[in-house]
mmCIF file of C-alpha atoms in Angstrom:
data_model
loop_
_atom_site.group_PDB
_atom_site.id
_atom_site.type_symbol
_atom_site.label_atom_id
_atom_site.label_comp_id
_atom_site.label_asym_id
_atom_site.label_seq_id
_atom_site.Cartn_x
_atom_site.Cartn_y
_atom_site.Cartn_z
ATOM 1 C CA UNK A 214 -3.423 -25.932 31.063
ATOM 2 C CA UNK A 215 -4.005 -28.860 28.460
ATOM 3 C CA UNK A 216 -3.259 -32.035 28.695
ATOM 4 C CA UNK A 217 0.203 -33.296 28.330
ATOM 5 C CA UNK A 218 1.619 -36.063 27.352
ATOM 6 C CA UNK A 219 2.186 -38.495 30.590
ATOM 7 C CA UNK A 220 5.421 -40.301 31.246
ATOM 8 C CA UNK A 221 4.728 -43.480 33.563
ATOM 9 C CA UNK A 222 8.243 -45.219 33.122
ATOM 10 C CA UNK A 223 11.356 -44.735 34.159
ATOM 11 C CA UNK A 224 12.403 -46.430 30.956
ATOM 12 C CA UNK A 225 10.864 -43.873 28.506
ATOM 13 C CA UNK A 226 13.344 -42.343 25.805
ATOM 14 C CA UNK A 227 12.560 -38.594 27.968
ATOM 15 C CA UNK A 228 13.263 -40.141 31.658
ATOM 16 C CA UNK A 229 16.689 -41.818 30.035
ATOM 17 C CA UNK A 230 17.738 -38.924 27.696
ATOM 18 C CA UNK A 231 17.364 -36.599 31.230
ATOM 19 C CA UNK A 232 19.802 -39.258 33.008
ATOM 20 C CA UNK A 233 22.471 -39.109 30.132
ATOM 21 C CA UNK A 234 22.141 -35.589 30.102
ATOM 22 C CA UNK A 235 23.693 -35.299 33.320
ATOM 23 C CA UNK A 236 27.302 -37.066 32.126
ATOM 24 C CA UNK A 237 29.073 -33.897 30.512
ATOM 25 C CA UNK A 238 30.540 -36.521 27.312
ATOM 26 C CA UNK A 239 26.739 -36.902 26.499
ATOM 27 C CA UNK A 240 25.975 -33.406 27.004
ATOM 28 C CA UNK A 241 28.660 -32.298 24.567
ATOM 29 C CA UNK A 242 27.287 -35.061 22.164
ATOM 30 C CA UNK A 243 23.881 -34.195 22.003
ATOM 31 C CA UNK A 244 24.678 -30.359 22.444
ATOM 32 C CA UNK A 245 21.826 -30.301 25.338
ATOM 33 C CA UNK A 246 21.510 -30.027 29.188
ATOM 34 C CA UNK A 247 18.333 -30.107 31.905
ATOM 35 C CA UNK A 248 17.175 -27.540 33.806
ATOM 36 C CA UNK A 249 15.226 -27.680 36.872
ATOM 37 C CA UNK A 250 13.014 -25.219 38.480
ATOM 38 C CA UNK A 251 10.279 -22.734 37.059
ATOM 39 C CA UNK A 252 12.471 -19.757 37.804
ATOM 40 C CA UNK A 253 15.888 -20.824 35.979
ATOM 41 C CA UNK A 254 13.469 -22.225 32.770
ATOM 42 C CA UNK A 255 11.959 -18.930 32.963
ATOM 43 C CA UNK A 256 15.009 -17.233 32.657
ATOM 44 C CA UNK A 257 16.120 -19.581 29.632
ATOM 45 C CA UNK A 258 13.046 -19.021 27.469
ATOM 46 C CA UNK A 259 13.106 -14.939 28.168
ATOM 47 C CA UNK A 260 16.770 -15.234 27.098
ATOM 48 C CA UNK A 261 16.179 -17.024 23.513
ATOM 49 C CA UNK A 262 17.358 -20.043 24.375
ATOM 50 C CA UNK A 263 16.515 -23.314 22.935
ATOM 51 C CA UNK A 264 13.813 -25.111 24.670
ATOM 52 C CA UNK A 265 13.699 -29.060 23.127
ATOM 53 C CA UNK A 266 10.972 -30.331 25.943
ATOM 54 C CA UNK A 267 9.563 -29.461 28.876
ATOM 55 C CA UNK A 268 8.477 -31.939 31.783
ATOM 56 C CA UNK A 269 6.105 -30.781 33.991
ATOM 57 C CA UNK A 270 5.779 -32.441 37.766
ATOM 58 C CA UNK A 271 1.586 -31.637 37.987
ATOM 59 C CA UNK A 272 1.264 -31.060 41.364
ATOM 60 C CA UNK A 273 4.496 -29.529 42.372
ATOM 61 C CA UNK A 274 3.669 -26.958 38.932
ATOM 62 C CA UNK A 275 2.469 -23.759 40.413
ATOM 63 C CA UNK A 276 -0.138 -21.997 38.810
ATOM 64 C CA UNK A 277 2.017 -18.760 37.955
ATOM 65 C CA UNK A 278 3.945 -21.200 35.244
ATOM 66 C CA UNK A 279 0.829 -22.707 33.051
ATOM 67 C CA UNK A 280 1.042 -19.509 31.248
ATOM 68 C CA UNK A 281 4.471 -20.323 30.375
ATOM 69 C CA UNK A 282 4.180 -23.781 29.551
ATOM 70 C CA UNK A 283 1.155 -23.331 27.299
ATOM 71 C CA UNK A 284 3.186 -20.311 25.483
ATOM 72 C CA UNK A 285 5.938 -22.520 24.994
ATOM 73 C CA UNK A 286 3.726 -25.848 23.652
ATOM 74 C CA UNK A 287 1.628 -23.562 21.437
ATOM 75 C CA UNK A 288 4.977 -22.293 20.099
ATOM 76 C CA UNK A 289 5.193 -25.914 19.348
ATOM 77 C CA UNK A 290 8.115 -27.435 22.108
ATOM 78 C CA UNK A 291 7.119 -30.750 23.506
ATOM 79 C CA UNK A 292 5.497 -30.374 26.750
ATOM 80 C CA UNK A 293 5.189 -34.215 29.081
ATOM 81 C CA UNK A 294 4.181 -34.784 32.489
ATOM 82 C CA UNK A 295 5.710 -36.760 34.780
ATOM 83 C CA UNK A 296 4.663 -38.086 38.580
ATOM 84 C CA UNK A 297 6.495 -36.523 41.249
ATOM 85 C CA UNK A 298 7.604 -40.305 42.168
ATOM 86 C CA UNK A 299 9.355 -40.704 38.968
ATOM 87 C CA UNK A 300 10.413 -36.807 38.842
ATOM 88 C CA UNK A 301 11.957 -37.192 42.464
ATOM 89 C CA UNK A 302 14.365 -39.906 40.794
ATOM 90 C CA UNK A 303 15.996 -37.148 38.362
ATOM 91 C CA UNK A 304 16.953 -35.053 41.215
ATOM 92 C CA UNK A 305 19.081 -34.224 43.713
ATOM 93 C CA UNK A 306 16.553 -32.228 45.790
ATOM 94 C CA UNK A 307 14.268 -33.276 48.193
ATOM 95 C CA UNK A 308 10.885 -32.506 46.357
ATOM 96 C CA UNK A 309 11.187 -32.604 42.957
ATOM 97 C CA UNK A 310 10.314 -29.548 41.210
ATOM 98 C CA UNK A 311 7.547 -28.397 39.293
ATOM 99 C CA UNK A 312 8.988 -28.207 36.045
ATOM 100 C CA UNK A 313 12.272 -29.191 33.921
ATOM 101 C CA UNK A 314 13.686 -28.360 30.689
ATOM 102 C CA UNK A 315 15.963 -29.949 28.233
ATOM 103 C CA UNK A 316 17.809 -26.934 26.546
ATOM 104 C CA UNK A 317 19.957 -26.560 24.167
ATOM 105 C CA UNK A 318 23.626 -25.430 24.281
ATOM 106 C CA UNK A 319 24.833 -22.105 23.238
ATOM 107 C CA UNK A 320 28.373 -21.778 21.670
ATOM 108 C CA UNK A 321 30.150 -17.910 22.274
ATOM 109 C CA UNK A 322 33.241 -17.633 20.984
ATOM 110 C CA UNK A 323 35.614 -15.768 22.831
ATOM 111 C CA UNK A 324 36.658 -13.217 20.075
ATOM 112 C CA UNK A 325 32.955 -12.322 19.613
ATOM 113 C CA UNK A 326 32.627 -11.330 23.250
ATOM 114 C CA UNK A 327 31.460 -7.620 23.370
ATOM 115 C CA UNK A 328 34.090 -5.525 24.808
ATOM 116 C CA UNK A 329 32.873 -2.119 25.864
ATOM 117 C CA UNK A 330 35.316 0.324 27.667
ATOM 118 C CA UNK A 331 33.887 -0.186 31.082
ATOM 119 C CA UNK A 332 33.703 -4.219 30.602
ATOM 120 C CA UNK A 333 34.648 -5.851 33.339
ATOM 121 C CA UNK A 334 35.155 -10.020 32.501
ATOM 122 C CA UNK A 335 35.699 -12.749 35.468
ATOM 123 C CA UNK A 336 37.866 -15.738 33.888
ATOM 124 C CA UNK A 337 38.624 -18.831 36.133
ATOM 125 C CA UNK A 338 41.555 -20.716 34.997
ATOM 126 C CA UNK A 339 41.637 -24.607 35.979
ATOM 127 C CA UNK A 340 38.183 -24.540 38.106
ATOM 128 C CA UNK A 341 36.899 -27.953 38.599
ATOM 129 C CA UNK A 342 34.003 -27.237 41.238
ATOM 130 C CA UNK A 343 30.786 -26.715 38.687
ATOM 131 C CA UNK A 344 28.843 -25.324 42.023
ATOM 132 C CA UNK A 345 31.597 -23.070 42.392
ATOM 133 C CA UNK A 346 31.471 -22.092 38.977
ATOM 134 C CA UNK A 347 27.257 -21.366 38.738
ATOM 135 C CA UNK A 348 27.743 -19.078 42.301
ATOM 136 C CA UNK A 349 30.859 -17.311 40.155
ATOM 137 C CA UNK A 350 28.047 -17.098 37.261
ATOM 138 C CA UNK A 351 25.293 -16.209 39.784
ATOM 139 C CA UNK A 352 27.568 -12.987 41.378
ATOM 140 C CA UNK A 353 29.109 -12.007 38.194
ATOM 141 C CA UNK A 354 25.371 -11.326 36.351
ATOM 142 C CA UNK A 355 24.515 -9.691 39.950
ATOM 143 C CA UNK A 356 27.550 -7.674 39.540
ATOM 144 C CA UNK A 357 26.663 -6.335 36.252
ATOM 145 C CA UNK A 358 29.796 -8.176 34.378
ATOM 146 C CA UNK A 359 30.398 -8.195 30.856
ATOM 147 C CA UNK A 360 30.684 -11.924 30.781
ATOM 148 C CA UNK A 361 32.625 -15.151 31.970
ATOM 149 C CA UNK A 362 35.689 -16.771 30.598
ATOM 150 C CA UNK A 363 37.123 -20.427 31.572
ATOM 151 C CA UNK A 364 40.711 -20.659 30.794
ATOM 152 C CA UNK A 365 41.799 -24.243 29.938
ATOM 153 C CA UNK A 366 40.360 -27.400 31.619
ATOM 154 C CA UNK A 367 37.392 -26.120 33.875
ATOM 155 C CA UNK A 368 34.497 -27.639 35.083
ATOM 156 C CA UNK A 369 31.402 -27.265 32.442
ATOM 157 C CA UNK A 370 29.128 -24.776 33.150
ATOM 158 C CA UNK A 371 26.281 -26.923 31.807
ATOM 159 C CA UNK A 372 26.774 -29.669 35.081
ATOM 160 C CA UNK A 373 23.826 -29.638 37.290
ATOM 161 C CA UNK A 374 25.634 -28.228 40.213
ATOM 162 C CA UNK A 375 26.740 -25.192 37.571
ATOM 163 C CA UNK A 376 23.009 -24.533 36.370
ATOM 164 C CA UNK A 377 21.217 -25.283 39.516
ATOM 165 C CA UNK A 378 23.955 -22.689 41.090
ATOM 166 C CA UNK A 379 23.446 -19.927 38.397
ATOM 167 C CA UNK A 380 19.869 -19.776 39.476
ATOM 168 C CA UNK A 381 19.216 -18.691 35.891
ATOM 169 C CA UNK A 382 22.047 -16.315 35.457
ATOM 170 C CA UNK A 383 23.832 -18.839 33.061
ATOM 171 C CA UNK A 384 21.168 -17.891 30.806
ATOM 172 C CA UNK A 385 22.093 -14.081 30.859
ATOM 173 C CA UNK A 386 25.694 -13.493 31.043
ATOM 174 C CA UNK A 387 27.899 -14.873 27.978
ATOM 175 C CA UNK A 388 30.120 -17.488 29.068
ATOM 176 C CA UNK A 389 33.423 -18.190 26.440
ATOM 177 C CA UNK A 390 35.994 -20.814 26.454
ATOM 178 C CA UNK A 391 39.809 -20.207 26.223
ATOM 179 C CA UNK A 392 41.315 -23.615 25.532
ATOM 180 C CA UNK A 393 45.069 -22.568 26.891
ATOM 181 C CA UNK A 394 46.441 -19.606 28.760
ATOM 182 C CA UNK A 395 48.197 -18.072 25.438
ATOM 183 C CA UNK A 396 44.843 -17.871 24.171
ATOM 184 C CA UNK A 397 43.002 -16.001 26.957
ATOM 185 C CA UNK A 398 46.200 -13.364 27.225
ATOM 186 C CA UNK A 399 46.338 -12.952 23.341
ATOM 187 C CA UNK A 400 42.506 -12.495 23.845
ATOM 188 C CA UNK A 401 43.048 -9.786 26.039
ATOM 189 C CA UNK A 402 45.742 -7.673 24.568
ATOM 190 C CA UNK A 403 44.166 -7.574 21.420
ATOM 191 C CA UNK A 404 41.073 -6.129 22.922
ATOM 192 C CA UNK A 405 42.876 -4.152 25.197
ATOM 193 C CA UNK A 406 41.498 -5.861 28.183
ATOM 194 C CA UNK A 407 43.834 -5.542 31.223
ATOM 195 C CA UNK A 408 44.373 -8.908 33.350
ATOM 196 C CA UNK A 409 44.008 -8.587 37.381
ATOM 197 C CA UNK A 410 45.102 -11.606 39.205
ATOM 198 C CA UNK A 411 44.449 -12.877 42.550
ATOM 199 C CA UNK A 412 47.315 -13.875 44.968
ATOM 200 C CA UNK A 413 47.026 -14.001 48.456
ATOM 201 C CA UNK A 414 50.625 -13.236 48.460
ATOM 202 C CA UNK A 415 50.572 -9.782 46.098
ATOM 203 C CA UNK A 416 51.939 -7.082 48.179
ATOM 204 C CA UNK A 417 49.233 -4.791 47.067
ATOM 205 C CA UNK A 418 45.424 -5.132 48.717
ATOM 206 C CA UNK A 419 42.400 -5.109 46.210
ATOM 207 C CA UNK A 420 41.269 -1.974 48.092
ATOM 208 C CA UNK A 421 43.822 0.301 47.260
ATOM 209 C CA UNK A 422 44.343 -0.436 43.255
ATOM 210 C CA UNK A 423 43.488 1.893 40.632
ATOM 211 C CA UNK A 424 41.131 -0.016 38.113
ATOM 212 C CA UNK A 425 41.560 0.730 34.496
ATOM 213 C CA UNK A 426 38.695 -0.706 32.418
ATOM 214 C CA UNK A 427 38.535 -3.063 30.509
ATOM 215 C CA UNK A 428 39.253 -5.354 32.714
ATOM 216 C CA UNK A 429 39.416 -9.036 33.606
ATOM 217 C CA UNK A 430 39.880 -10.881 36.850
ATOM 218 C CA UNK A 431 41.610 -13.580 36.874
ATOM 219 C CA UNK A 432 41.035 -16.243 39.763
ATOM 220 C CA UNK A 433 42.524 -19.757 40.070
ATOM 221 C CA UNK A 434 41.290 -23.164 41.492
ATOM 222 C CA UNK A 435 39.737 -23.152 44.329
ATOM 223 C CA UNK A 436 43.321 -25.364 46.193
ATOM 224 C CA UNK A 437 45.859 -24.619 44.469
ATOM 225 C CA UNK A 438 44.957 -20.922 43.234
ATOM 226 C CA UNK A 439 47.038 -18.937 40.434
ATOM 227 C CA UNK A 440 50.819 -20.504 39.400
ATOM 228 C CA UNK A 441 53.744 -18.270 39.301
ATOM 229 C CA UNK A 442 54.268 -17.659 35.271
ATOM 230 C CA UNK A 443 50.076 -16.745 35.660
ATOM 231 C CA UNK A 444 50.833 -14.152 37.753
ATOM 232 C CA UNK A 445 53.711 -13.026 35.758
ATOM 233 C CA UNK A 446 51.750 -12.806 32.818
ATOM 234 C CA UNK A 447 48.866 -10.757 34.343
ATOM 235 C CA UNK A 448 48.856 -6.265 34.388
ATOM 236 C CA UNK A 449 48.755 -6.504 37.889
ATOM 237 C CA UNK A 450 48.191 -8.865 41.162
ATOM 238 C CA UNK A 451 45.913 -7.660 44.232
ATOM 239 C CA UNK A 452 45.570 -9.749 47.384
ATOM 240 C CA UNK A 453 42.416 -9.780 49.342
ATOM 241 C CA UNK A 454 43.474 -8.996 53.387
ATOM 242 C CA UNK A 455 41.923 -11.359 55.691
ATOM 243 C CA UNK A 456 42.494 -11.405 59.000
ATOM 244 C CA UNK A 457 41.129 -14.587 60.905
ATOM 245 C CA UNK A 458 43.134 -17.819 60.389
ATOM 246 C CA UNK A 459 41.143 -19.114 57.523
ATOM 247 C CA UNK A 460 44.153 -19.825 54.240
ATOM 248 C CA UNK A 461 41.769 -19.251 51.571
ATOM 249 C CA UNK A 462 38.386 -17.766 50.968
ATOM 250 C CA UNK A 463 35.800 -20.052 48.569
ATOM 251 C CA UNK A 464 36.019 -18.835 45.142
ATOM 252 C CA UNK A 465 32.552 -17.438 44.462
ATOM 253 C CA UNK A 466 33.688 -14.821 47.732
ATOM 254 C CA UNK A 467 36.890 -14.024 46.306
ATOM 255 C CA UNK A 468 34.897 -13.448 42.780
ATOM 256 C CA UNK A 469 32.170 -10.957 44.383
ATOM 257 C CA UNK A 470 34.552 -9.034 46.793
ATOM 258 C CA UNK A 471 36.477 -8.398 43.827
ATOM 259 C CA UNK A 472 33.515 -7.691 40.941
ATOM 260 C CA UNK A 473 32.374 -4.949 43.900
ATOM 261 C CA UNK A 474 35.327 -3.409 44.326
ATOM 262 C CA UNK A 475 35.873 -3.000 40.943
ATOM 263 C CA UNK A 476 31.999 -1.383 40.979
ATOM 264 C CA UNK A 477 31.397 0.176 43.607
ATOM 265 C CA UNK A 478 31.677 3.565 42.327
ATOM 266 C CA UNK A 479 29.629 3.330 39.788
ATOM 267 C CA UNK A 480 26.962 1.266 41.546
ATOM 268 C CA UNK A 481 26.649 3.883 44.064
ATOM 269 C CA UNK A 482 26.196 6.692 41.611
ATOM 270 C CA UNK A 483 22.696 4.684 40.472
ATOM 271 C CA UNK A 484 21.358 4.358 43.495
#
């Protein structure tokens, strides 16, 4: 690997645009986020996205990623080094990793999400964990879903807790915005997309549902869940049975019990 340039102070323009980038007003100013880890940046550059700089932590870098950081600085994105001191102080983990990237945002409009007749769609309404959200991202591209949807005020899925949670998959599944709930159900009956919602009071179990795709599922916040007139407005309500004395399961469960439901047919056929 060549040299890079090397970042000694906390003050540099790279160190402080990396702190900024983690309040979500900045991030929608400056149409950027950070990415940490050689696996998620991997992900980002074999998806397209836009790399602005990477920051590489030396001896934390392990030698399957020079190949990608050369690649990327003879396509001609900034590459700078940084001490694992000063890296560990842009981090929430214990040992810095060996490599960040600042990346730029990608915009999908919700009426140019693909639609094929076995879609299925997850689409949180009023979410405000972002580590919640990334697992929901995570499971959803595991799940082979058509894409994401967050319905009104959610949390951002460009948060550090979203993209660190993802584990990459934010940079593989499209993820729209619905700004209100009339938007996300016009959405849907114009592409013929049947809404499922979650209740843990719907008389009918998740199990026992016949599943017409294209479908979405519809899941709440992780307290309060779905509100009545939701509920109303969605094809059809499913409950997922549990039997211990827990109220509620995390929101990232609920998402993958339902996304295998949904596929488990067809996922066992390809095995």
């Amino acid at each position: 690997m060549t040299a890079n340039e090397v970042i000694t102070s906390a003050a540099n323009p790279v160190v402080k645009r990396v702190r900024a980038l983690a309040d979500r007003r900045h991030r929608r100013r400056e149409g950027a986020f950070v990415v940490e880890g050689v696996q998620p940046v991997w992900r980002a550059v074999a998806e397209g996205w836009p790399l602005e700089t990477l920051i590489v932590v030396p001896d934390q870098l392990p030698d399957s990623a020079v190949g990608l950081v050369d690649e990327q600085r003879a396509q001609g994105t900034r590459v700078v080094s940084l001490s694992s001191e000063l890296a560990g102080r842009l981090t929430e983990r214990d040992r810095p990793p060996g490599l960040f990237a600042v990346v730029g945002v990608r915009e999908v409009g919700l009426d140019s999400l693909a639609v094929p007749a076995d879609a299925v769609f997850v689409a949180l309404h009023g979410v405000g964990n972002p580590g919640n959200l990334g697992t929901v991202l995570r499971t959803a591209d595991a799940a082979g879903a058509a894409g994401l949807v967050l319905v009104g005020d959610t949390a951002d899925q460009y948060a550090p807790a979203a993209v660190k949670a993802s584990m990459g998959s934010l940079f593989a599944l499209p993820v729209a915005a619905a700004r209100d709930t009339e938007t996300f159900f016009g959405w849907a009956a114009r592409r013929g997309v049947q809404v499922l919602a979650t209740s843990g009071y719907a008389a009918t179990a998740h199990w026992s549902v016949e599943y017409r795709r294209p479908v979405a599922i519809l899941l709440g916040s992780e307290g309060e869940g779905l509100a009545e007139h939701l509920l109303a407005r969605a094809d059809a309500t499913v409950r997922i049975p549990m039997a211990g004395t827990a109220e509620s399961l995390n929101l990232a469960v609920a998402a993958a019990l339902m996304l295998y439901e949904i596929g488990r047919h067809r996922i066992g056929a390809e095995e």
